[in-house]
PDB file of C-alpha atoms and ligand atoms in Angstrom:
ATOM      1  CA  MET A1023     121.962  93.635 125.027  1.00 62.00           C
ATOM      2  CA  ARG A1024     118.933  91.329 124.785  1.00 77.00           C
ATOM      3  CA  LEU A1025     118.502  88.920 121.959  1.00 85.00           C
ATOM      4  CA  LEU A1026     115.810  86.575 120.687  1.00 94.00           C
ATOM      5  CA  VAL A1027     116.575  83.193 119.106  1.00 96.00           C
ATOM      6  CA  VAL A1028     113.817  81.642 116.986  1.00 98.00           C
ATOM      7  CA  GLU A1029     114.792  78.121 115.985  1.00 98.00           C
ATOM      8  CA  ASP A1030     112.644  75.034 115.980  1.00 97.00           C
ATOM      9  CA  ASP A1031     115.613  72.629 116.067  1.00 97.00           C
ATOM     10  CA  ARG A1032     115.943  72.341 119.919  1.00 97.00           C
ATOM     11  CA  ASP A1033     119.532  71.207 119.940  1.00 97.00           C
ATOM     12  CA  LEU A1034     120.548  74.079 117.674  1.00 97.00           C
ATOM     13  CA  ASN A1035     118.428  76.502 119.602  1.00 96.00           C
ATOM     14  CA  ARG A1036     120.190  75.446 122.876  1.00 96.00           C
ATOM     15  CA  GLN A1037     123.552  75.713 121.274  1.00 97.00           C
ATOM     16  CA  LEU A1038     122.904  79.187 120.010  1.00 97.00           C
ATOM     17  CA  ALA A1039     121.473  80.397 123.345  1.00 93.00           C
ATOM     18  CA  THR A1040     124.280  78.885 125.253  1.00 93.00           C
ATOM     19  CA  ALA A1041     127.026  80.553 123.006  1.00 92.00           C
ATOM     20  CA  LEU A1042     125.217  83.975 123.090  1.00 87.00           C
ATOM     21  CA  GLU A1043     124.804  83.857 126.892  1.00 82.00           C
ATOM     22  CA  GLN A1044     128.498  82.889 127.147  1.00 81.00           C
ATOM     23  CA  ALA A1045     129.143  85.994 124.974  1.00 74.00           C
ATOM     24  CA  GLY A1046     127.380  88.195 127.462  1.00 65.00           C
ATOM     25  CA  TYR A1047     124.013  88.586 125.872  1.00 73.00           C
ATOM     26  CA  ALA A1048     120.615  88.009 127.575  1.00 72.00           C
ATOM     27  CA  VAL A1049     118.759  85.494 125.371  1.00 85.00           C
ATOM     28  CA  ASP A1050     115.062  84.581 125.010  1.00 90.00           C
ATOM     29  CA  ARG A1051     114.142  81.566 122.952  1.00 94.00           C
ATOM     30  CA  ALA A1052     111.246  80.654 120.731  1.00 96.00           C
ATOM     31  CA  TYR A1053     110.543  77.277 118.911  1.00 97.00           C
ATOM     32  CA  ASP A1054     107.967  78.152 116.373  1.00 97.00           C
ATOM     33  CA  GLY A1055     106.880  81.097 114.106  1.00 97.00           C
ATOM     34  CA  GLU A1056     103.861  81.984 116.279  1.00 97.00           C
ATOM     35  CA  GLU A1057     105.791  82.357 119.518  1.00 96.00           C
ATOM     36  CA  GLY A1058     108.712  83.923 117.873  1.00 97.00           C
ATOM     37  CA  HIS A1059     106.579  86.565 116.130  1.00 97.00           C
ATOM     38  CA  PHE A1060     104.725  87.356 119.412  1.00 96.00           C
ATOM     39  CA  LEU A1061     107.939  87.853 121.290  1.00 94.00           C
ATOM     40  CA  GLY A1062     109.539  89.911 118.624  1.00 94.00           C
ATOM     41  CA  ASP A1063     106.501  92.024 118.481  1.00 94.00           C
ATOM     42  CA  THR A1064     106.145  92.771 122.210  1.00 88.00           C
ATOM     43  CA  GLU A1065     109.753  92.685 123.660  1.00 83.00           C
ATOM     44  CA  PRO A1066     112.508  95.201 122.977  1.00 77.00           C
ATOM     45  CA  TYR A1067     115.212  93.072 121.506  1.00 81.00           C
ATOM     46  CA  ASP A1068     118.480  94.516 120.405  1.00 77.00           C
ATOM     47  CA  ALA A1069     118.683  91.811 117.642  1.00 89.00           C
ATOM     48  CA  VAL A1070     116.917  88.636 116.622  1.00 96.00           C
ATOM     49  CA  ILE A1071     118.369  85.348 115.147  1.00 98.00           C
ATOM     50  CA  LEU A1072     115.471  83.973 113.052  1.00 98.00           C
ATOM     51  CA  ASP A1073     115.282  80.596 111.401  1.00 97.00           C
ATOM     52  CA  ILE A1074     113.381  80.629 108.065  1.00 95.00           C
ATOM     53  CA  GLY A1075     111.944  77.150 108.118  1.00 94.00           C
ATOM     54  CA  LEU A1076     109.706  77.236 111.202  1.00 96.00           C
ATOM     55  CA  PRO A1077     106.540  75.321 112.143  1.00 97.00           C
ATOM     56  CA  LEU A1078     103.213  77.322 112.475  1.00 97.00           C
ATOM     57  CA  ARG A1079     104.585  80.264 110.640  1.00 97.00           C
ATOM     58  CA  ASP A1080     107.692  80.648 108.356  1.00 96.00           C
ATOM     59  CA  GLY A1081     110.382  83.060 109.245  1.00 96.00           C
ATOM     60  CA  VAL A1082     109.914  85.336 106.193  1.00 96.00           C
ATOM     61  CA  SER A1083     106.327  86.036 106.983  1.00 97.00           C
ATOM     62  CA  VAL A1084     107.177  86.638 110.788  1.00 98.00           C
ATOM     63  CA  LEU A1085     109.856  89.091 109.693  1.00 97.00           C
ATOM     64  CA  GLU A1086     107.536  90.887 107.143  1.00 96.00           C
ATOM     65  CA  GLU A1087     104.884  91.237 109.862  1.00 97.00           C
ATOM     66  CA  TRP A1088     107.481  92.772 112.387  1.00 97.00           C
ATOM     67  CA  ARG A1089     108.625  95.252 109.757  1.00 96.00           C
ATOM     68  CA  LYS A1090     105.098  96.312 108.783  1.00 95.00           C
ATOM     69  CA  ALA A1091     104.469  96.913 112.482  1.00 95.00           C
ATOM     70  CA  GLY A1092     107.546  99.152 112.623  1.00 92.00           C
ATOM     71  CA  ARG A1093     109.823  96.824 114.521  1.00 91.00           C
ATOM     72  CA  ARG A1094     113.355  97.869 113.560  1.00 88.00           C
ATOM     73  CA  MET A1095     115.659  95.548 115.482  1.00 89.00           C
ATOM     74  CA  PRO A1096     118.440  93.908 113.394  1.00 92.00           C
ATOM     75  CA  VAL A1097     117.480  90.536 112.203  1.00 97.00           C
ATOM     76  CA  LEU A1098     119.837  87.777 111.246  1.00 97.00           C
ATOM     77  CA  ILE A1099     118.205  85.027 109.283  1.00 97.00           C
ATOM     78  CA  LEU A1100     119.316  81.335 109.254  1.00 96.00           C
ATOM     79  CA  THR A1101     118.790  79.733 105.949  1.00 91.00           C
ATOM     80  CA  ALA A1102     119.169  76.153 104.657  1.00 84.00           C
ATOM     81  CA  ARG A1103     122.240  75.675 102.617  1.00 73.00           C
ATOM     82  CA  ASP A1104     121.728  76.083  98.766  1.00 76.00           C
ATOM     83  CA  ARG A1105     118.472  77.719  99.393  1.00 80.00           C
ATOM     84  CA  TRP A1106     119.350  80.977  97.617  1.00 86.00           C
ATOM     85  CA  SER A1107     115.707  81.950  97.276  1.00 89.00           C
ATOM     86  CA  ASP A1108     115.378  82.005 101.013  1.00 89.00           C
ATOM     87  CA  LYS A1109     118.126  84.624 101.260  1.00 89.00           C
ATOM     88  CA  VAL A1110     116.503  86.727  98.650  1.00 90.00           C
ATOM     89  CA  LYS A1111     112.980  86.539 100.334  1.00 93.00           C
ATOM     90  CA  GLY A1112     114.675  87.153 103.692  1.00 92.00           C
ATOM     91  CA  PHE A1113     116.507  90.241 102.656  1.00 91.00           C
ATOM     92  CA  ASP A1114     113.336  91.588 100.780  1.00 92.00           C
ATOM     93  CA  ALA A1115     111.351  91.024 103.967  1.00 94.00           C
ATOM     94  CA  GLY A1116     113.719  93.231 105.873  1.00 94.00           C
ATOM     95  CA  ALA A1117     116.584  90.990 107.098  1.00 95.00           C
ATOM     96  CA  ASP A1118     119.882  92.565 107.870  1.00 94.00           C
ATOM     97  CA  ASP A1119     122.073  89.649 107.354  1.00 95.00           C
ATOM     98  CA  TYR A1120     122.060  85.809 106.954  1.00 94.00           C
ATOM     99  CA  VAL A1121     124.039  82.784 107.853  1.00 95.00           C
ATOM    100  CA  ALA A1122     123.508  79.442 105.980  1.00 93.00           C
ATOM    101  CA  LYS A1123     123.428  76.262 107.975  1.00 93.00           C
ATOM    102  CA  PRO A1124     125.536  74.575 109.032  1.00 93.00           C
ATOM    103  CA  PHE A1125     127.587  77.457 110.373  1.00 94.00           C
ATOM    104  CA  HIS A1126     130.285  78.184 112.795  1.00 95.00           C
ATOM    105  CA  MET A1127     129.201  79.764 115.997  1.00 94.00           C
ATOM    106  CA  GLU A1128     131.924  82.354 115.678  1.00 89.00           C
ATOM    107  CA  GLU A1129     130.498  83.560 112.529  1.00 93.00           C
ATOM    108  CA  ILE A1130     127.072  84.080 114.174  1.00 94.00           C
ATOM    109  CA  LEU A1131     128.712  86.045 116.929  1.00 87.00           C
ATOM    110  CA  ALA A1132     130.786  88.249 114.597  1.00 84.00           C
ATOM    111  CA  ARG A1133     127.843  89.139 112.423  1.00 89.00           C
ATOM    112  CA  LEU A1134     125.705  89.984 115.435  1.00 84.00           C
ATOM    113  CA  ARG A1135     128.333  92.331 116.754  1.00 77.00           C
ATOM    114  CA  ALA A1136     128.389  93.976 113.281  1.00 75.00           C
ATOM    115  CA  LEU A1137     124.511  94.144 113.315  1.00 81.00           C
ATOM    116  CA  LEU A1138     124.467  95.657 116.812  1.00 73.00           C
ATOM    117  CA  ARG A1139     127.049  98.294 115.797  1.00 66.00           C
ATOM    118  CA  ARG A1140     124.946  99.289 112.896  1.00 70.00           C
ATOM    119  CA  ALA A1141     121.654  99.242 114.749  1.00 58.00           C
ATOM    120  CA  ALA A1142     120.881 102.781 114.008  1.00 42.00           C
ATOM    121  CA  GLY A1143     120.551 101.994 110.268  1.00 60.00           C
ATOM    122  CA  HIS A1144     117.362 101.131 108.322  1.00 56.00           C
ATOM    123  CA  ALA A1145     115.861  97.953 109.157  1.00 58.00           C
ATOM    124  CA  SER A1146     112.947  97.932 106.761  1.00 64.00           C
ATOM    125  CA  ALA A1147     112.802  97.716 102.953  1.00 60.00           C
ATOM    126  CA  ASP A1148     110.137 100.410 103.245  1.00 76.00           C
ATOM    127  CA  LEU A1149     111.510 103.920 103.921  1.00 81.00           C
ATOM    128  CA  VAL A1150     108.965 106.408 105.233  1.00 88.00           C
ATOM    129  CA  CYS A1151     109.302 110.174 105.584  1.00 89.00           C
ATOM    130  CA  GLY A1152     106.093 111.858 106.547  1.00 90.00           C
ATOM    131  CA  PRO A1153     103.544 111.173 103.921  1.00 92.00           C
ATOM    132  CA  VAL A1154     106.109 109.707 101.572  1.00 94.00           C
ATOM    133  CA  ARG A1155     106.772 106.037 101.390  1.00 93.00           C
ATOM    134  CA  LEU A1156     109.444 104.460  99.336  1.00 88.00           C
ATOM    135  CA  ASP A1157     109.291 100.711  98.703  1.00 84.00           C
ATOM    136  CA  THR A1158     112.890  99.699  97.938  1.00 71.00           C
ATOM    137  CA  ARG A1159     111.718  96.165  96.900  1.00 64.00           C
ATOM    138  CA  ALA A1160     109.368  97.246  94.165  1.00 71.00           C
ATOM    139  CA  GLY A1161     110.992 100.615  93.452  1.00 76.00           C
ATOM    140  CA  ARG A1162     107.635 102.430  94.151  1.00 88.00           C
ATOM    141  CA  VAL A1163     106.870 105.648  95.719  1.00 94.00           C
ATOM    142  CA  MET A1164     103.649 106.647  97.366  1.00 94.00           C
ATOM    143  CA  VAL A1165     102.546 109.954  98.765  1.00 95.00           C
ATOM    144  CA  ASP A1166      99.560 109.576 101.288  1.00 93.00           C
ATOM    145  CA  GLY A1167      99.068 106.267  99.769  1.00 91.00           C
ATOM    146  CA  ALA A1168      98.738 107.368  96.124  1.00 94.00           C
ATOM    147  CA  PRO A1169     101.490 106.092  93.736  1.00 95.00           C
ATOM    148  CA  ILE A1170     103.806 108.581  92.224  1.00 94.00           C
ATOM    149  CA  LYS A1171     105.482 108.101  88.806  1.00 94.00           C
ATOM    150  CA  LEU A1172     109.159 109.089  88.960  1.00 92.00           C
ATOM    151  CA  THR A1173     111.901 108.751  86.290  1.00 88.00           C
ATOM    152  CA  SER A1174     114.779 106.506  87.339  1.00 80.00           C
ATOM    153  CA  HIS A1175     116.970 109.591  88.178  1.00 80.00           C
ATOM    154  CA  GLU A1176     114.357 111.065  90.313  1.00 88.00           C
ATOM    155  CA  TYR A1177     113.663 107.796  92.010  1.00 85.00           C
ATOM    156  CA  ARG A1178     117.359 107.390  92.858  1.00 81.00           C
ATOM    157  CA  LEU A1179     117.784 110.826  94.211  1.00 88.00           C
ATOM    158  CA  LEU A1180     114.657 110.362  96.391  1.00 91.00           C
ATOM    159  CA  ALA A1181     115.946 107.003  97.541  1.00 83.00           C
ATOM    160  CA  TYR A1182     119.273 108.398  98.411  1.00 82.00           C
ATOM    161  CA  LEU A1183     117.735 111.269 100.510  1.00 89.00           C
ATOM    162  CA  MET A1184     115.387 108.849 102.171  1.00 86.00           C
ATOM    163  CA  HIS A1185     118.183 106.678 103.204  1.00 77.00           C
ATOM    164  CA  HIS A1186     119.783 109.752 104.899  1.00 80.00           C
ATOM    165  CA  VAL A1187     116.690 111.438 106.554  1.00 84.00           C
ATOM    166  CA  GLY A1188     117.628 114.145 108.863  1.00 86.00           C
ATOM    167  CA  ARG A1189     121.222 114.648 107.504  1.00 88.00           C
ATOM    168  CA  ILE A1190     122.260 117.354 105.079  1.00 93.00           C
ATOM    169  CA  VAL A1191     123.353 115.834 101.784  1.00 91.00           C
ATOM    170  CA  SER A1192     125.576 118.004  99.545  1.00 90.00           C
ATOM    171  CA  ARG A1193     125.041 118.239  95.826  1.00 88.00           C
ATOM    172  CA  ALA A1194     128.565 116.857  95.334  1.00 82.00           C
ATOM    173  CA  GLU A1195     127.666 113.825  97.478  1.00 81.00           C
ATOM    174  CA  ILE A1196     124.386 113.336  95.444  1.00 83.00           C
ATOM    175  CA  VAL A1197     126.307 113.422  92.129  1.00 79.00           C
ATOM    176  CA  GLU A1198     128.961 111.078  93.559  1.00 71.00           C
ATOM    177  CA  HIS A1199     126.458 108.426  94.809  1.00 64.00           C
ATOM    178  CA  LEU A1200     123.730 108.597  92.219  1.00 67.00           C
ATOM    179  CA  TYR A1201     125.115 109.065  88.786  1.00 63.00           C
ATOM    180  CA  ASP A1202     127.537 107.052  86.555  1.00 57.00           C
ATOM    181  CA  GLN A1203     130.682 108.608  85.108  1.00 52.00           C
ATOM    182  CA  ASP A1204     129.054 109.396  81.866  1.00 55.00           C
ATOM    183  CA  PHE A1205     126.470 111.470  83.432  1.00 61.00           C
ATOM    184  CA  ASP A1206     126.615 115.215  83.170  1.00 63.00           C
ATOM    185  CA  ARG A1207     127.951 116.022  86.621  1.00 65.00           C
ATOM    186  CA  ASP A1208     127.185 119.702  86.614  1.00 69.00           C
ATOM    187  CA  SER A1209     125.616 120.063  90.035  1.00 62.00           C
ATOM    188  CA  ASN A1210     122.990 122.379  88.600  1.00 76.00           C
ATOM    189  CA  THR A1211     121.398 119.255  87.181  1.00 81.00           C
ATOM    190  CA  VAL A1212     120.873 118.057  90.653  1.00 86.00           C
ATOM    191  CA  GLU A1213     119.016 121.326  91.367  1.00 89.00           C
ATOM    192  CA  VAL A1214     116.840 120.692  88.289  1.00 90.00           C
ATOM    193  CA  PHE A1215     115.977 117.069  89.572  1.00 90.00           C
ATOM    194  CA  VAL A1216     115.170 118.271  93.049  1.00 93.00           C
ATOM    195  CA  GLY A1217     112.815 120.792  91.601  1.00 94.00           C
ATOM    196  CA  ARG A1218     111.051 118.103  89.522  1.00 94.00           C
ATOM    197  CA  LEU A1219     110.972 115.923  92.482  1.00 94.00           C
ATOM    198  CA  ARG A1220     109.376 118.523  94.739  1.00 94.00           C
ATOM    199  CA  LYS A1221     106.713 119.135  92.180  1.00 94.00           C
ATOM    200  CA  LYS A1222     105.874 115.595  91.695  1.00 95.00           C
ATOM    201  CA  LEU A1223     105.705 114.755  95.408  1.00 93.00           C
ATOM    202  CA  GLY A1224     103.714 117.857  96.102  1.00 88.00           C
ATOM    203  CA  VAL A1225     104.739 117.894  99.728  1.00 83.00           C
ATOM    204  CA  GLU A1226     107.391 120.016 101.386  1.00 85.00           C
ATOM    205  CA  ILE A1227     109.891 117.406 102.697  1.00 88.00           C
ATOM    206  CA  ILE A1228     112.976 118.441 100.760  1.00 93.00           C
ATOM    207  CA  GLN A1229     114.602 121.490 102.358  1.00 93.00           C
ATOM    208  CA  THR A1230     117.419 123.431 100.715  1.00 93.00           C
ATOM    209  CA  VAL A1231     120.098 124.330 103.202  1.00 93.00           C
ATOM    210  CA  ARG A1232     121.853 127.233 101.514  1.00 91.00           C
ATOM    211  CA  GLY A1233     125.411 126.687 100.671  1.00 89.00           C
ATOM    212  CA  LEU A1234     125.340 123.051 102.196  1.00 91.00           C
ATOM    213  CA  GLY A1235     122.908 121.052 100.173  1.00 93.00           C
ATOM    214  CA  TYR A1236     119.532 119.303 100.804  1.00 95.00           C
ATOM    215  CA  LEU A1237     117.926 117.965 103.870  1.00 94.00           C
ATOM    216  CA  LEU A1238     115.015 115.533 103.873  1.00 89.00           C
ATOM    217  CA  ALA A1239     113.067 116.154 106.991  1.00 84.00           C
ATOM    218  CA  ASP A1240     110.113 114.252 108.418  1.00 74.00           C
ATOM    219  CA  PRO A1241     107.500 117.002 109.167  1.00 69.00           C
ATOM    220  CA  ALA A1242     106.154 114.669 112.031  1.00 66.00           C
ATOM    221  CA  LYS A1243     109.420 114.566 113.714  1.00 65.00           C
ATOM    222  CA  GLU A1244     109.975 118.273 113.854  1.00 56.00           C
ATOM    223  CA  THR A1245     113.634 118.213 112.844  1.00 49.00           C
ATOM    224  CA  PRO A1246     114.834 121.530 113.751  1.00 54.00           C
ATOM    225  CA  PRO A1247     116.400 123.516 110.849  1.00 53.00           C
ATOM    226  CA  PRO A1248     120.164 123.666 111.086  1.00 55.00           C
ATOM    227  CA  ALA A1249     121.094 126.521 113.281  1.00 54.00           C
ATOM    228  CA  PRO A1250     122.822 129.528 111.626  1.00 56.00           C
ATOM    229  CA  ARG A1251     126.386 129.786 112.547  1.00 57.00           C
ATOM    230  CA  ALA A1252     126.833 132.263 115.453  1.00 55.00           C
ATOM    231  CA  GLY A1253     128.295 135.401 113.956  1.00 47.00           C
ATOM    232  CA  ARG A1254     130.317 136.606 116.843  1.00 46.00           C
TER     233      ARG A1254
HETATM  234 CA1   CA B2461     114.008  75.055 110.948  1.00 74.06          CA
END
């Protein structure tokens, strides 16, 4: 596993790198936002530790740029204590976790392990499936760059499916994860919402998998349809 540490405080940078190396990681180091951005943009890191307060370029903009460019590695941000707004901005920019300074090195190591375990997850606040883009920060949906107006139920349904692209999601699961207890839990209503959603999106990305549920498939990725069960 190869990590990048972006921290302008040289002592702290060294302490981090030393601890991470002792824990068995390969570590690259950067001391300002420009250098950090360049390395994260060009090298295949398994995770990044990114300070928010950096010279030349702040950590939030570095992170936003990586995410815009499709860099999906897990990023743990370091924030100043009591700067809650840094945490909010960092998460909105695509951070996976944060640790506030001063910290215990053990916490950094534990959080990194967790991030590396979850590395298959979604790194960006923007979810994309074929021509459909869902901005989880703004709660906006675009198809081929054009904004689509959805009701809150339609949005939640699409957001759930887009968080699980390539996996069959059952109607029961949708009901379970999307609606509060007072909602009409008749699974036929899910079908109605799916129908409306398909119509509004105008693109064929939601497949019905008979008897199982729905599958959001990226047409560009050629997700094979689930194989019918062998009969004999
Ligand atoms: Ca700093």
